[in-house]
mmCIF file of C-alpha atoms in Angstrom:
data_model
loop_
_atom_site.group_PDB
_atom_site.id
_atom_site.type_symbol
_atom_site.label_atom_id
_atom_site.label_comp_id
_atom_site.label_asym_id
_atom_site.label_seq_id
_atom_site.Cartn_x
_atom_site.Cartn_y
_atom_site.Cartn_z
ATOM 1 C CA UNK A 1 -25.166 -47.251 -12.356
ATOM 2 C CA UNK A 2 -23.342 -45.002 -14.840
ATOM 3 C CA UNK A 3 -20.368 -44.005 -15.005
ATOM 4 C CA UNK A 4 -20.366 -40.412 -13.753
ATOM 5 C CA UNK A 5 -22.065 -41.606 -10.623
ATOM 6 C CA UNK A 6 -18.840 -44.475 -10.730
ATOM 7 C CA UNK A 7 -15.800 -42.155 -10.762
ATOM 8 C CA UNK A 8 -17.736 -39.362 -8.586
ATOM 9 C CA UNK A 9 -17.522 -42.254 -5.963
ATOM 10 C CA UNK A 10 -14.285 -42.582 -5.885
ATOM 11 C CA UNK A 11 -13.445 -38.704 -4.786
ATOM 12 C CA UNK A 12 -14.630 -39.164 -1.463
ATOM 13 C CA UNK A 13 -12.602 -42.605 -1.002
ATOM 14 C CA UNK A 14 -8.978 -41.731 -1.706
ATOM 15 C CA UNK A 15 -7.244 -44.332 -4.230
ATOM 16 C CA UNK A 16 -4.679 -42.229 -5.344
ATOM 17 C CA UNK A 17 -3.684 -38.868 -6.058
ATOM 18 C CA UNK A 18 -2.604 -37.064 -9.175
ATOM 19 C CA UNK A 19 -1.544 -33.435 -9.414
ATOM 20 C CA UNK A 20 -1.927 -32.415 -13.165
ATOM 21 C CA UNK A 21 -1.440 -28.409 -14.399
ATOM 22 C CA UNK A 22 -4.071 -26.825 -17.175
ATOM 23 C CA UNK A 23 -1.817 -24.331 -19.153
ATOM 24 C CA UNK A 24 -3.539 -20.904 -18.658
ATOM 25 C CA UNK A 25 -2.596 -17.646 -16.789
ATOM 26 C CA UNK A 26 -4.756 -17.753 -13.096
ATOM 27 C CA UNK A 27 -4.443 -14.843 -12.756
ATOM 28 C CA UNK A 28 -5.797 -12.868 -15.962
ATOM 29 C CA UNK A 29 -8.872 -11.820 -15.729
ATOM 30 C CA UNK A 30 -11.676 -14.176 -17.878
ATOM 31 C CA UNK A 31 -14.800 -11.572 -17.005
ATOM 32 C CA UNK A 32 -15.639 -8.329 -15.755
ATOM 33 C CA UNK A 33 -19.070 -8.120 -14.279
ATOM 34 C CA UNK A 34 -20.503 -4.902 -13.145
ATOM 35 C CA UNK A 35 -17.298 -3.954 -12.571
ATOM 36 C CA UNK A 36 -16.075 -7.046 -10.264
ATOM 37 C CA UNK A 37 -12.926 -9.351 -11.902
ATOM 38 C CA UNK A 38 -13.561 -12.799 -12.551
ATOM 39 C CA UNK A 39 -10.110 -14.273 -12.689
ATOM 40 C CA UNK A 40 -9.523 -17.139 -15.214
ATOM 41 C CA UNK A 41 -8.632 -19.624 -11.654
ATOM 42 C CA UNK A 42 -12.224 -18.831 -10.634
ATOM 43 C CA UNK A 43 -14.076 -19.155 -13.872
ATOM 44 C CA UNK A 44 -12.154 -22.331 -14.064
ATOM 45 C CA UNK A 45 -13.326 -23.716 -10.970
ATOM 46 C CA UNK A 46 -17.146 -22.714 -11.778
ATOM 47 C CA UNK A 47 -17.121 -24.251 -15.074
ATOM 48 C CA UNK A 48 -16.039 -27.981 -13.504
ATOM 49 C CA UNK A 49 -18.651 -27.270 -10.370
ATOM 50 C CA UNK A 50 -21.195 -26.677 -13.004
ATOM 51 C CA UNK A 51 -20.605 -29.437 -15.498
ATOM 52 C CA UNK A 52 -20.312 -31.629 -12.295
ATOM 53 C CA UNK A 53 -23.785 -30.921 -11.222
ATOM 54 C CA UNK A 54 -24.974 -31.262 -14.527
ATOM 55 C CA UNK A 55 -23.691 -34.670 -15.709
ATOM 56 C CA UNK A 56 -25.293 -35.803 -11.807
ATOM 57 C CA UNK A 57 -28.617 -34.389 -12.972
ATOM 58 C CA UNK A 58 -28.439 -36.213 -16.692
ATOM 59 C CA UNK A 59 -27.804 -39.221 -14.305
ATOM 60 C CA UNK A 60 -30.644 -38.476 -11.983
ATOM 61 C CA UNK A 61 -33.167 -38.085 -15.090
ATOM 62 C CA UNK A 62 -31.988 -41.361 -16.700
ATOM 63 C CA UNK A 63 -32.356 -42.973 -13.349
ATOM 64 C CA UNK A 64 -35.718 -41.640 -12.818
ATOM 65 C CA UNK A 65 -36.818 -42.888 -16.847
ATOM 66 C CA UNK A 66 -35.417 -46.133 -16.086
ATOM 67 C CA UNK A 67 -37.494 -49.463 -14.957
ATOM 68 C CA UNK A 68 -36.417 -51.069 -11.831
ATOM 69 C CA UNK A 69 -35.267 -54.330 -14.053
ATOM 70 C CA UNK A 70 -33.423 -51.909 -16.186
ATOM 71 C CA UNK A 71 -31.723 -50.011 -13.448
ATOM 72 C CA UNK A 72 -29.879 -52.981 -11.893
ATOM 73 C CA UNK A 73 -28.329 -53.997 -14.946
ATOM 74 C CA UNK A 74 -24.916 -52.520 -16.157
ATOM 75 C CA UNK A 75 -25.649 -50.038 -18.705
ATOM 76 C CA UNK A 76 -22.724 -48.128 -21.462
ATOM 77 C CA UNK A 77 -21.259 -44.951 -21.066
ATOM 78 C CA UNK A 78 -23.822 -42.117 -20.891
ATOM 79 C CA UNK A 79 -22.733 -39.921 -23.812
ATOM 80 C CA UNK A 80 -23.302 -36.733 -21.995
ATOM 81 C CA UNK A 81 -22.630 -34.264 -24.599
ATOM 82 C CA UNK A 82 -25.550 -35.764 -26.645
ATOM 83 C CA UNK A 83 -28.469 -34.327 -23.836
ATOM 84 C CA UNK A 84 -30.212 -31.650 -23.328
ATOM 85 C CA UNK A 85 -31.131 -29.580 -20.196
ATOM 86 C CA UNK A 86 -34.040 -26.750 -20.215
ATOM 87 C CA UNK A 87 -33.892 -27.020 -23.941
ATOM 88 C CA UNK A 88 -30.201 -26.411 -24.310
ATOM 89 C CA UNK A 89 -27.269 -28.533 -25.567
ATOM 90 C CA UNK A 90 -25.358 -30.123 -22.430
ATOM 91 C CA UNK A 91 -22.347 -28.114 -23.293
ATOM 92 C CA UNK A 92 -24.287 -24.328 -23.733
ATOM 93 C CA UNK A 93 -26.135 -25.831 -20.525
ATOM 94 C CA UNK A 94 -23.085 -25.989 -18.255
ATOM 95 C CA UNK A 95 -21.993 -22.537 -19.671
ATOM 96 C CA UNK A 96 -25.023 -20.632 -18.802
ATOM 97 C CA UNK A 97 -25.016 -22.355 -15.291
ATOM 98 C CA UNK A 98 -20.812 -20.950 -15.174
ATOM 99 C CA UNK A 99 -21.982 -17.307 -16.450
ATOM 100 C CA UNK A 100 -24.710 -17.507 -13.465
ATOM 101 C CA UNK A 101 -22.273 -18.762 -10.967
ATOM 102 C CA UNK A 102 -19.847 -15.731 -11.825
ATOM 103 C CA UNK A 103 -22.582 -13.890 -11.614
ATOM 104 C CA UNK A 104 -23.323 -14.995 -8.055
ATOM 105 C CA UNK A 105 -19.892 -14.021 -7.188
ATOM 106 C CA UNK A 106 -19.821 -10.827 -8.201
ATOM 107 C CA UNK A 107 -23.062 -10.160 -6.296
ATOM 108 C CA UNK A 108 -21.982 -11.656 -2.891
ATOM 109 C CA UNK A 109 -19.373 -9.843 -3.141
ATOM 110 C CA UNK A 110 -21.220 -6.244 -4.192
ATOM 111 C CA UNK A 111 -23.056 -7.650 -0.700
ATOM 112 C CA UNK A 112 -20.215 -7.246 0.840
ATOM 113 C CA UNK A 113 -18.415 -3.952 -0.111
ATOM 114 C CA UNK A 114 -21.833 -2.419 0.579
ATOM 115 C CA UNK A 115 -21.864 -4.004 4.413
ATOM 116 C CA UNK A 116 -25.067 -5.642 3.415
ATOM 117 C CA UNK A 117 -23.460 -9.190 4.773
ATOM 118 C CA UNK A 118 -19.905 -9.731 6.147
ATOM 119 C CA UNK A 119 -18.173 -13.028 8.220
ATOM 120 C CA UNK A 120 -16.576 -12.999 11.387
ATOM 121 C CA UNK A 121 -13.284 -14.501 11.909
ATOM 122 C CA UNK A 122 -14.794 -17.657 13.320
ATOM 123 C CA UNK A 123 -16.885 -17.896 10.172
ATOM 124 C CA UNK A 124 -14.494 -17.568 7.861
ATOM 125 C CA UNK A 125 -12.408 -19.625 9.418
ATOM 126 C CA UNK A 126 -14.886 -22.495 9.480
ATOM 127 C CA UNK A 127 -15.210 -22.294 6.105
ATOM 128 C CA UNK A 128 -11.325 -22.705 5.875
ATOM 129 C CA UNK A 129 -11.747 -25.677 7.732
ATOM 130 C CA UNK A 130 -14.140 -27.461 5.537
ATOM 131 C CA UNK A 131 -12.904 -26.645 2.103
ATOM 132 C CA UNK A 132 -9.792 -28.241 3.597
ATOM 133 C CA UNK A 133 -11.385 -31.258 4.583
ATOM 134 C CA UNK A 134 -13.133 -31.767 0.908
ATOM 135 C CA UNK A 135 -9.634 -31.130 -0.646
ATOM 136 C CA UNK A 136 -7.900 -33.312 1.083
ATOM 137 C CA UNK A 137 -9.699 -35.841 3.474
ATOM 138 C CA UNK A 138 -13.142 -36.389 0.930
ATOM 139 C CA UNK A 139 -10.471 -36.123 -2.282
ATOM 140 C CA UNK A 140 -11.607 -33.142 -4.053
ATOM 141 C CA UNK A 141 -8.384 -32.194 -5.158
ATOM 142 C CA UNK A 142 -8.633 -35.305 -7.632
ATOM 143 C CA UNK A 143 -11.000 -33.453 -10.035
ATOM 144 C CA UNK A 144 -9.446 -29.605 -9.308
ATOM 145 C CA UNK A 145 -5.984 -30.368 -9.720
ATOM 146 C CA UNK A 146 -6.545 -32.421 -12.747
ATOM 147 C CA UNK A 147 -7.867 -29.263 -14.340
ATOM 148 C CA UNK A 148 -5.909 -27.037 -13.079
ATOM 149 C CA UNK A 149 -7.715 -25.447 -9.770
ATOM 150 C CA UNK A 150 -5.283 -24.889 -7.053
ATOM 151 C CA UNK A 151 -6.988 -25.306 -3.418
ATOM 152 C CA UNK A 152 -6.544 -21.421 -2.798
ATOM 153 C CA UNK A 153 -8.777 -21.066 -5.647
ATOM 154 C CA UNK A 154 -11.276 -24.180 -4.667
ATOM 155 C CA UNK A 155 -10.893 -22.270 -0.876
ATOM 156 C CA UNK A 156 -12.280 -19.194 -2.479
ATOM 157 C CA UNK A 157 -14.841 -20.177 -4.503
ATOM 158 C CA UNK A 158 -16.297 -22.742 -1.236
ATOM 159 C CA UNK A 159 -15.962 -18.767 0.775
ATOM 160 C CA UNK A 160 -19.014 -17.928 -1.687
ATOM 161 C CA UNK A 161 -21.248 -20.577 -0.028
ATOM 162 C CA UNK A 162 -20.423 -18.564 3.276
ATOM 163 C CA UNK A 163 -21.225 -15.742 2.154
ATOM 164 C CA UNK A 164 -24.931 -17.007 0.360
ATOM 165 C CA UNK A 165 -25.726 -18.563 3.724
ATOM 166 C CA UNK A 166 -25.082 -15.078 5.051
ATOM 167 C CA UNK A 167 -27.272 -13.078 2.691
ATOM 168 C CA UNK A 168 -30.184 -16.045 2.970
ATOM 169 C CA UNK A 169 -30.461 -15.089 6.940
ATOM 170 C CA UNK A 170 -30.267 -11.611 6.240
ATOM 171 C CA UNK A 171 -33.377 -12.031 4.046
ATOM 172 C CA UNK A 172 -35.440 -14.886 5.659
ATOM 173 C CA UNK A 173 -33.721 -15.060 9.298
ATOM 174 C CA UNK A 174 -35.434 -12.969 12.265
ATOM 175 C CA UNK A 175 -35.406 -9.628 11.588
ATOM 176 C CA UNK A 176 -34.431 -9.803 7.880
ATOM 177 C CA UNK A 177 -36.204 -8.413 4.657
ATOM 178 C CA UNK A 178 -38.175 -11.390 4.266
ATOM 179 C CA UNK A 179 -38.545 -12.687 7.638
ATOM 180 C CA UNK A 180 -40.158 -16.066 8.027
ATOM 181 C CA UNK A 181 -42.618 -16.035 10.938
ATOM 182 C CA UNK A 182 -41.452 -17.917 13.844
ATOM 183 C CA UNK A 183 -44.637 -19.792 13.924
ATOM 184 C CA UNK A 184 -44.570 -21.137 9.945
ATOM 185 C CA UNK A 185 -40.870 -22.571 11.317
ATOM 186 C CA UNK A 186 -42.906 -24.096 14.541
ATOM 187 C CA UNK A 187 -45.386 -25.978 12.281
ATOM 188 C CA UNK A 188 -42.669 -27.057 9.783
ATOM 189 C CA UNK A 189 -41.178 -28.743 12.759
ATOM 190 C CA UNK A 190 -43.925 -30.057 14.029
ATOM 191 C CA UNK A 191 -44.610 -31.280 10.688
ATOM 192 C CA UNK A 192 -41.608 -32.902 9.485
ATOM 193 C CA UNK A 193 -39.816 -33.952 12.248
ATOM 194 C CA UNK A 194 -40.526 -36.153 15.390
ATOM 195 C CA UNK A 195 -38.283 -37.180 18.446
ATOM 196 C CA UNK A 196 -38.215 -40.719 19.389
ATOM 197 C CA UNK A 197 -35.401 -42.901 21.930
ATOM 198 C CA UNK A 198 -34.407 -45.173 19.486
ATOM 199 C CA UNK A 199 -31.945 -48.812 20.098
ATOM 200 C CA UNK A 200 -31.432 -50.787 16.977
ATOM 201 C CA UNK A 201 -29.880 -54.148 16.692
ATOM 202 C CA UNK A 202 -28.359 -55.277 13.174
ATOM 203 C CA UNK A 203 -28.839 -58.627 12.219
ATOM 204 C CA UNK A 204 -25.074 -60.474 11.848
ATOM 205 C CA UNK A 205 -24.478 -61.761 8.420
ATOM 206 C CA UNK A 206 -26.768 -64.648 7.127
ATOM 207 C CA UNK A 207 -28.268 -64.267 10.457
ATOM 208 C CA UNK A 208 -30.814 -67.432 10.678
ATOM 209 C CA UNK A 209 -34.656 -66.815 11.664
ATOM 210 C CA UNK A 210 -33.825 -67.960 14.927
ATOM 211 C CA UNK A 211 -31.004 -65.443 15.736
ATOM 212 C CA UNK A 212 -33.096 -62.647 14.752
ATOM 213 C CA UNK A 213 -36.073 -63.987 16.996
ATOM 214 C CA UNK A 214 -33.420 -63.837 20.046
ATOM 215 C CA UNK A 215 -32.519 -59.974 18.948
ATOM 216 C CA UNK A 216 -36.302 -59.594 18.649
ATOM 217 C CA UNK A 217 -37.199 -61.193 21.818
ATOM 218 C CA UNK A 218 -34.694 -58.974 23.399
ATOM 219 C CA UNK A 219 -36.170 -55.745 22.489
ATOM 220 C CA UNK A 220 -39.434 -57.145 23.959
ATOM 221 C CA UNK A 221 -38.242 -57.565 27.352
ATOM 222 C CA UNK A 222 -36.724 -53.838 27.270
ATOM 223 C CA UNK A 223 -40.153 -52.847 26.059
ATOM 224 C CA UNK A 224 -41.805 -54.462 28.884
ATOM 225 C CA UNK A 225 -39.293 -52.972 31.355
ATOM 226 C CA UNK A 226 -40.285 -49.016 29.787
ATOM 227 C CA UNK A 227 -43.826 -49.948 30.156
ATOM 228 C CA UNK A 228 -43.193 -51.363 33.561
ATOM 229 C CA UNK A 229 -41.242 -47.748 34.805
ATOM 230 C CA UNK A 230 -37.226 -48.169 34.125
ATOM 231 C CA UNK A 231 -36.053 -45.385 32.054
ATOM 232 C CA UNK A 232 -34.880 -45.932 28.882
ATOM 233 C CA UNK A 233 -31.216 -44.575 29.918
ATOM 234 C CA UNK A 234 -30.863 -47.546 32.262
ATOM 235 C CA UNK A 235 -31.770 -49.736 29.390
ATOM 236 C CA UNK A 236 -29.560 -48.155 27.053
ATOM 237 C CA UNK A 237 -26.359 -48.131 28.983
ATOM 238 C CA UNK A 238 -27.416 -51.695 29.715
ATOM 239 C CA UNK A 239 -27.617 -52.564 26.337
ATOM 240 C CA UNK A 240 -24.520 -51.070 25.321
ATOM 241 C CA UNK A 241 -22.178 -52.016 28.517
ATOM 242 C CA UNK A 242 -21.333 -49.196 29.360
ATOM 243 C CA UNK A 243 -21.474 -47.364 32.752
ATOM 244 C CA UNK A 244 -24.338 -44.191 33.351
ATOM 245 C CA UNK A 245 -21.360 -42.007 33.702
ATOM 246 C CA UNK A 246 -19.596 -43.106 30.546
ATOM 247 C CA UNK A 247 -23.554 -41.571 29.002
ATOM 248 C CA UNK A 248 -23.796 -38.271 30.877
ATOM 249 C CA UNK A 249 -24.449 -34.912 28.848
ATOM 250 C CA UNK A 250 -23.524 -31.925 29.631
ATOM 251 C CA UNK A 251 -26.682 -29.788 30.815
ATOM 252 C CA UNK A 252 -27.267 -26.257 29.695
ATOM 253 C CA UNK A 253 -29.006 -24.233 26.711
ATOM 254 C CA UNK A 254 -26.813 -25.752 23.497
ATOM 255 C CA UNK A 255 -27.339 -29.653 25.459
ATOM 256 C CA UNK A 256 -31.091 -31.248 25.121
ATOM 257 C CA UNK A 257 -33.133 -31.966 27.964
ATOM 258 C CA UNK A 258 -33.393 -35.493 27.059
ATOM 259 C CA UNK A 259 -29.963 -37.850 26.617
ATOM 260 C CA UNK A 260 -29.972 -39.995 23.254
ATOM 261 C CA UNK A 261 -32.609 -38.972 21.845
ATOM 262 C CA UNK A 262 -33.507 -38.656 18.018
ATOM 263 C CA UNK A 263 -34.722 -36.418 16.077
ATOM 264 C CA UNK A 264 -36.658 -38.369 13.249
ATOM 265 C CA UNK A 265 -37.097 -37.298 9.629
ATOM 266 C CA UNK A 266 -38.793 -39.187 6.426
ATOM 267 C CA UNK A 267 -36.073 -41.323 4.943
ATOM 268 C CA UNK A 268 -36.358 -38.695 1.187
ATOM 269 C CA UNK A 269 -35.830 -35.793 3.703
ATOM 270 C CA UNK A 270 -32.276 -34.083 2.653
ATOM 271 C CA UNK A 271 -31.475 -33.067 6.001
ATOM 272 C CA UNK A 272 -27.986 -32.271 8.006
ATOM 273 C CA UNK A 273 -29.912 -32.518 11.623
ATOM 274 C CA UNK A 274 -32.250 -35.596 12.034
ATOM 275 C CA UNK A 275 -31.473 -38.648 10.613
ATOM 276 C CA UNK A 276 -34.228 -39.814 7.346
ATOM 277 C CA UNK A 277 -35.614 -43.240 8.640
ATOM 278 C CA UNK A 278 -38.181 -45.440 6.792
ATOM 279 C CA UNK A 279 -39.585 -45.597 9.941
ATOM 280 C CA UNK A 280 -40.684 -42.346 10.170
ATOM 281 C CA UNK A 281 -44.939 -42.093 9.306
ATOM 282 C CA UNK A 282 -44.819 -45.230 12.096
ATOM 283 C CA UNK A 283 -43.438 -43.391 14.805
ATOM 284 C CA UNK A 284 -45.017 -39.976 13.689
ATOM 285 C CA UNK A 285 -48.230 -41.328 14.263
ATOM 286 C CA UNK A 286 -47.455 -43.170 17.902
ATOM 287 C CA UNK A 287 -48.831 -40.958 20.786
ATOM 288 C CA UNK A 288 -45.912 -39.718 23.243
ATOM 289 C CA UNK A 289 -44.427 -42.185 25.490
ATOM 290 C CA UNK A 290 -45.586 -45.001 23.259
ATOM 291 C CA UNK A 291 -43.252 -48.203 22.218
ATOM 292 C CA UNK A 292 -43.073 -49.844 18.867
ATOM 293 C CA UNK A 293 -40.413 -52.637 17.821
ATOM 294 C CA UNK A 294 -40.302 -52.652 14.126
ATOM 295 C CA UNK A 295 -38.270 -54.193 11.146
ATOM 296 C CA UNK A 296 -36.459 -52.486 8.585
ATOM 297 C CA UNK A 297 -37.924 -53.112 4.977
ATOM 298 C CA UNK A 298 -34.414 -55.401 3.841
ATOM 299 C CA UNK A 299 -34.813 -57.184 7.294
ATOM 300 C CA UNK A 300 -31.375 -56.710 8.370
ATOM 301 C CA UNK A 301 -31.584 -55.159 11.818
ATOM 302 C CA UNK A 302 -34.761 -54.480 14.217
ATOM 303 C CA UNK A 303 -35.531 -51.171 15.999
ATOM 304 C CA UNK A 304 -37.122 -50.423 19.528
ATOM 305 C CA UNK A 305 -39.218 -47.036 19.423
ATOM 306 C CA UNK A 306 -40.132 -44.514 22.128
ATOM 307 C CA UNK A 307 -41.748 -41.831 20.959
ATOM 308 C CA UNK A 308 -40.704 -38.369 22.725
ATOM 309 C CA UNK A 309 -42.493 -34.802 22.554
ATOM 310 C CA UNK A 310 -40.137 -32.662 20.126
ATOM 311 C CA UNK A 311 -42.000 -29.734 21.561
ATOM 312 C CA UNK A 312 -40.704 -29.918 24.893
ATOM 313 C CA UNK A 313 -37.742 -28.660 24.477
ATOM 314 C CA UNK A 314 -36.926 -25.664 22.823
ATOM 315 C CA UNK A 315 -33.202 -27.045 21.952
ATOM 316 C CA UNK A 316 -34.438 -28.857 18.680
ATOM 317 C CA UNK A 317 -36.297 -25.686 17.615
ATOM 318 C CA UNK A 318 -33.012 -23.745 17.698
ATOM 319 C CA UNK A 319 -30.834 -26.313 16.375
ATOM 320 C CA UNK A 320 -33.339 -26.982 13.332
ATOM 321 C CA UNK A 321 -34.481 -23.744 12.120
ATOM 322 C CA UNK A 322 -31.303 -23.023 9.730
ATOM 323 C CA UNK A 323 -32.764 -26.193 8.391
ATOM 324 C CA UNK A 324 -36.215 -25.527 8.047
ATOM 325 C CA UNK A 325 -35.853 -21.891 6.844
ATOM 326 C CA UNK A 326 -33.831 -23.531 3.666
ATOM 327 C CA UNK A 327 -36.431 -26.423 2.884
ATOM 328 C CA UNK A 328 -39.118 -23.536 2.839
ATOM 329 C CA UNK A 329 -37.432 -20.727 1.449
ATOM 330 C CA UNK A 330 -34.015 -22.054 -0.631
ATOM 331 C CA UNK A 331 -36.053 -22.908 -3.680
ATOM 332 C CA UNK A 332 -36.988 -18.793 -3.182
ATOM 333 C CA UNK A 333 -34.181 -17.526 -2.884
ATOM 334 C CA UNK A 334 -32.213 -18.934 -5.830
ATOM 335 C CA UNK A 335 -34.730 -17.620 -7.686
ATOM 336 C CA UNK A 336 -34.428 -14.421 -6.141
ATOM 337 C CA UNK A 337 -30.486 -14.147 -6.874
ATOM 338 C CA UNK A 338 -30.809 -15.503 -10.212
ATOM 339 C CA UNK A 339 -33.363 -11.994 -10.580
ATOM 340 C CA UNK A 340 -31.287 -9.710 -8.476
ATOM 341 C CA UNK A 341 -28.228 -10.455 -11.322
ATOM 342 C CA UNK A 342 -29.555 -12.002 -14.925
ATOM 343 C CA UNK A 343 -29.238 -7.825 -16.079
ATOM 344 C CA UNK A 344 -25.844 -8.227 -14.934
ATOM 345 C CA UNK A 345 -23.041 -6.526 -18.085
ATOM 346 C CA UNK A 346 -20.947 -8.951 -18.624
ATOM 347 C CA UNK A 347 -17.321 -8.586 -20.229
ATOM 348 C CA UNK A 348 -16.338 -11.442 -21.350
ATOM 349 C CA UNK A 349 -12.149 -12.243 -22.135
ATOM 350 C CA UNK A 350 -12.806 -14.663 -24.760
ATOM 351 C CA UNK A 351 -9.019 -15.469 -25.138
ATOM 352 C CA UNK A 352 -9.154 -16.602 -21.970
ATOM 353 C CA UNK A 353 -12.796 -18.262 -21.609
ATOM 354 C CA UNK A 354 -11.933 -19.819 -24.767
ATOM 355 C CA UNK A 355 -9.429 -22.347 -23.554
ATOM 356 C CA UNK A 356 -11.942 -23.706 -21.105
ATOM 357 C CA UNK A 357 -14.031 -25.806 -23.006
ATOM 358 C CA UNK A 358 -16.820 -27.925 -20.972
ATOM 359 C CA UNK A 359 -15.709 -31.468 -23.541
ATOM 360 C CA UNK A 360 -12.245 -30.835 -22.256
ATOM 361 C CA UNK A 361 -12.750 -31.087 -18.530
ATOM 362 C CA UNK A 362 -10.789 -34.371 -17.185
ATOM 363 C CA UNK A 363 -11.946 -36.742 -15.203
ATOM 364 C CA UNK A 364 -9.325 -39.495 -15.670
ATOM 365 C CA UNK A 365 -7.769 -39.000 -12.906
ATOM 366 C CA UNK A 366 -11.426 -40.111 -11.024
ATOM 367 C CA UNK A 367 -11.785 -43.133 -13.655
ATOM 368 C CA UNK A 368 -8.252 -44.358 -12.660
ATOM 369 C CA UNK A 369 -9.028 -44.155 -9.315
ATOM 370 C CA UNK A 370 -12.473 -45.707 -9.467
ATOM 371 C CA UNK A 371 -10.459 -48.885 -11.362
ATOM 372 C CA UNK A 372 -7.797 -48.686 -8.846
ATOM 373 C CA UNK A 373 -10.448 -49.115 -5.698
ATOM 374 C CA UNK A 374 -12.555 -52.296 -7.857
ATOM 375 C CA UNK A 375 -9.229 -54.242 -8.214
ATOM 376 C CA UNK A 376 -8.511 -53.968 -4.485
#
């Protein structure tokens, strides 16, 4: 594992906190573009989101070169100012990506003086919400404060996201520019997702062959109760002591038809709305109202199956379609932005952008905290 990938780690547990202070004016202004101010705070933040991304994609392309022998042995320091990306150095890499991420800013919010996209107060408050939770529950503020980002800035820079989820619906949601036909989302769903009941039991630790033939054994006799008529709601509640009361859902058009079910998705799928399973071709290819018991690959827990129509209810069409639209059309659209703004004039305050320099960003602060959480 290298290192980057080490001390990344340790911003979403929480060993310790440091609050250090870059020396620069916020507030001056590090570019004008078309017209919109930059401020140095901003630019700041961009530039460590950037090289961020980057040193997880040198990571990613190592990993990816690497033999499986060779990837579970400890490996040096990745010297990441030595690589290249698209043909440039790693540091004129990470600047580009900053200029095009200022750039992106300055469009959204063009967007927005225009009243091409705007947030509602429940939007923007969400947003609120989450950049707080990132700061300050996931440990964010680790790598920002080091270098001198102040959460008002990180808070305005996570708005952006908002406001590029905003201007993706007005191109590719219904009614927009680019509309994407209701049936291509259908067949994406139908596709790439399926529904299933699912009850898994994990194997205790250093379980013995004959423990996990009991689990297994047990699953049996609920699969021979489904096939013989009991729902699998009696079974489940069963299974979990609980009471059927303790399992009701509230009925009505944001509640499935169905209680506990799941919606399935291959286990490389990056997805916010189904959960990836290794599982997933098996089930896929069971007929509805079919039961499988299966395995997982590292034998440490066994799964019943009951395979559920995910066309039968219109509830995981809504609740999915944010997500399908992006696996279609994100790849599209930063393409399209990247278009809409590489003409953009640029004027660049090189006092300021000057004391930013992509070798000086610190991640200390991460390392000591990644050494702090091994020794405990």
């Amino acid at each position: 594992m290298k290192i980057f990938k080490k001390i990344i780690s340790a911003v979403l547990i929480g060993c310790m906190l440091f609050t250090l202070c870059a020396c620069h004016g916020k507030d001056e202004v590090a570019l004008t573009i078309e017209g919109e101010e930059i401020k140095s705070a901003l630019y700041l933040n961009a530039l460590v989101d950037c090289d961020s991304e980057a040193k997880q994609r040198v990571d990613e392309e190592i990993a990816a070169s690497e033999t499986e022998s060779e990837s579970t042995e400890e490996t040096e320091e990745t010297d990441y100012y030595s690589k290249t990306l698209d043909g440039l150095s790693f540091v004129d890499y990470v600047k580009e990506k900053t200029l095009e991420r200022c750039k992106e800013f300055a469009f959204y919010r063009k967007l927005v003086d225009e009243g091409t996209i705007k947030l509602d107060d429940e939007e923007k408050n969400n947003a609120t919400y989450y950049a707080q939770l990132y700061w300050y529950q996931y440990g964010y503020a680790y790598l920002y404060e080091a270098n001198g980002v102040s959460f008002d800035t990180y808070n305005e820079a996570f708005l952006y996201s908002y406001y590029s989820n905003a201007y993706f619906k007005h191109l590719y949601g219904e009614g927009g520019e680019k509309e994407v036909p209701a049936k291509d989302i259908k067949d994406n769903l139908l596709e790439n997702y399926t529904l299933a009941h699912v009850l898994t039991i994990t194997y205790e630790d250093e379980a013995t062959d004959d423990q996990k033939a009991a689990h297994k054994t047990k699953l049996e006799g609920y699969e021979k109760r489904l096939k013989a008529g009991e729902t699998f709601e009696k079974i489940y509640t069963e299974h979990n002591g609980n009471s059927e009361e303790d399992h009701q859902h509230a009925e009505g058009e944001d509640a499935p038809k169905i209680q506990h079910a799941t919606v399935l998705a291959d286990k490389n799928s990056e997805t916010q709305v189904a959960t990836p399973s290794a599982d997933f071709d098996a089930v896929y290819d069971m007929k509805v109202g079919e039961t499988a018991i299966i395995e997982n690959e590292d034998k440490t827990s066994i799964t019943l199956y009951v395979k559920l129509d995910i066309s039968s209810d219109e509830y995981y069409l809504k609740q999915l379609t944010d997500e399908i639209l992006y696996n279609l059309k994100n790849e599209e659209f930063q393409k399209y932005v990247t278009e809409k703004t590489k003409d953009y004039k640029i004027e660049e305050n090189t006092f300021a952008t000057n004391r930013f320099d992509v070798e000086d960003i610190d991640y200390s602060v991460l390392e000591q905290a990644y050494a702090t959480q091994q020794q405990q």
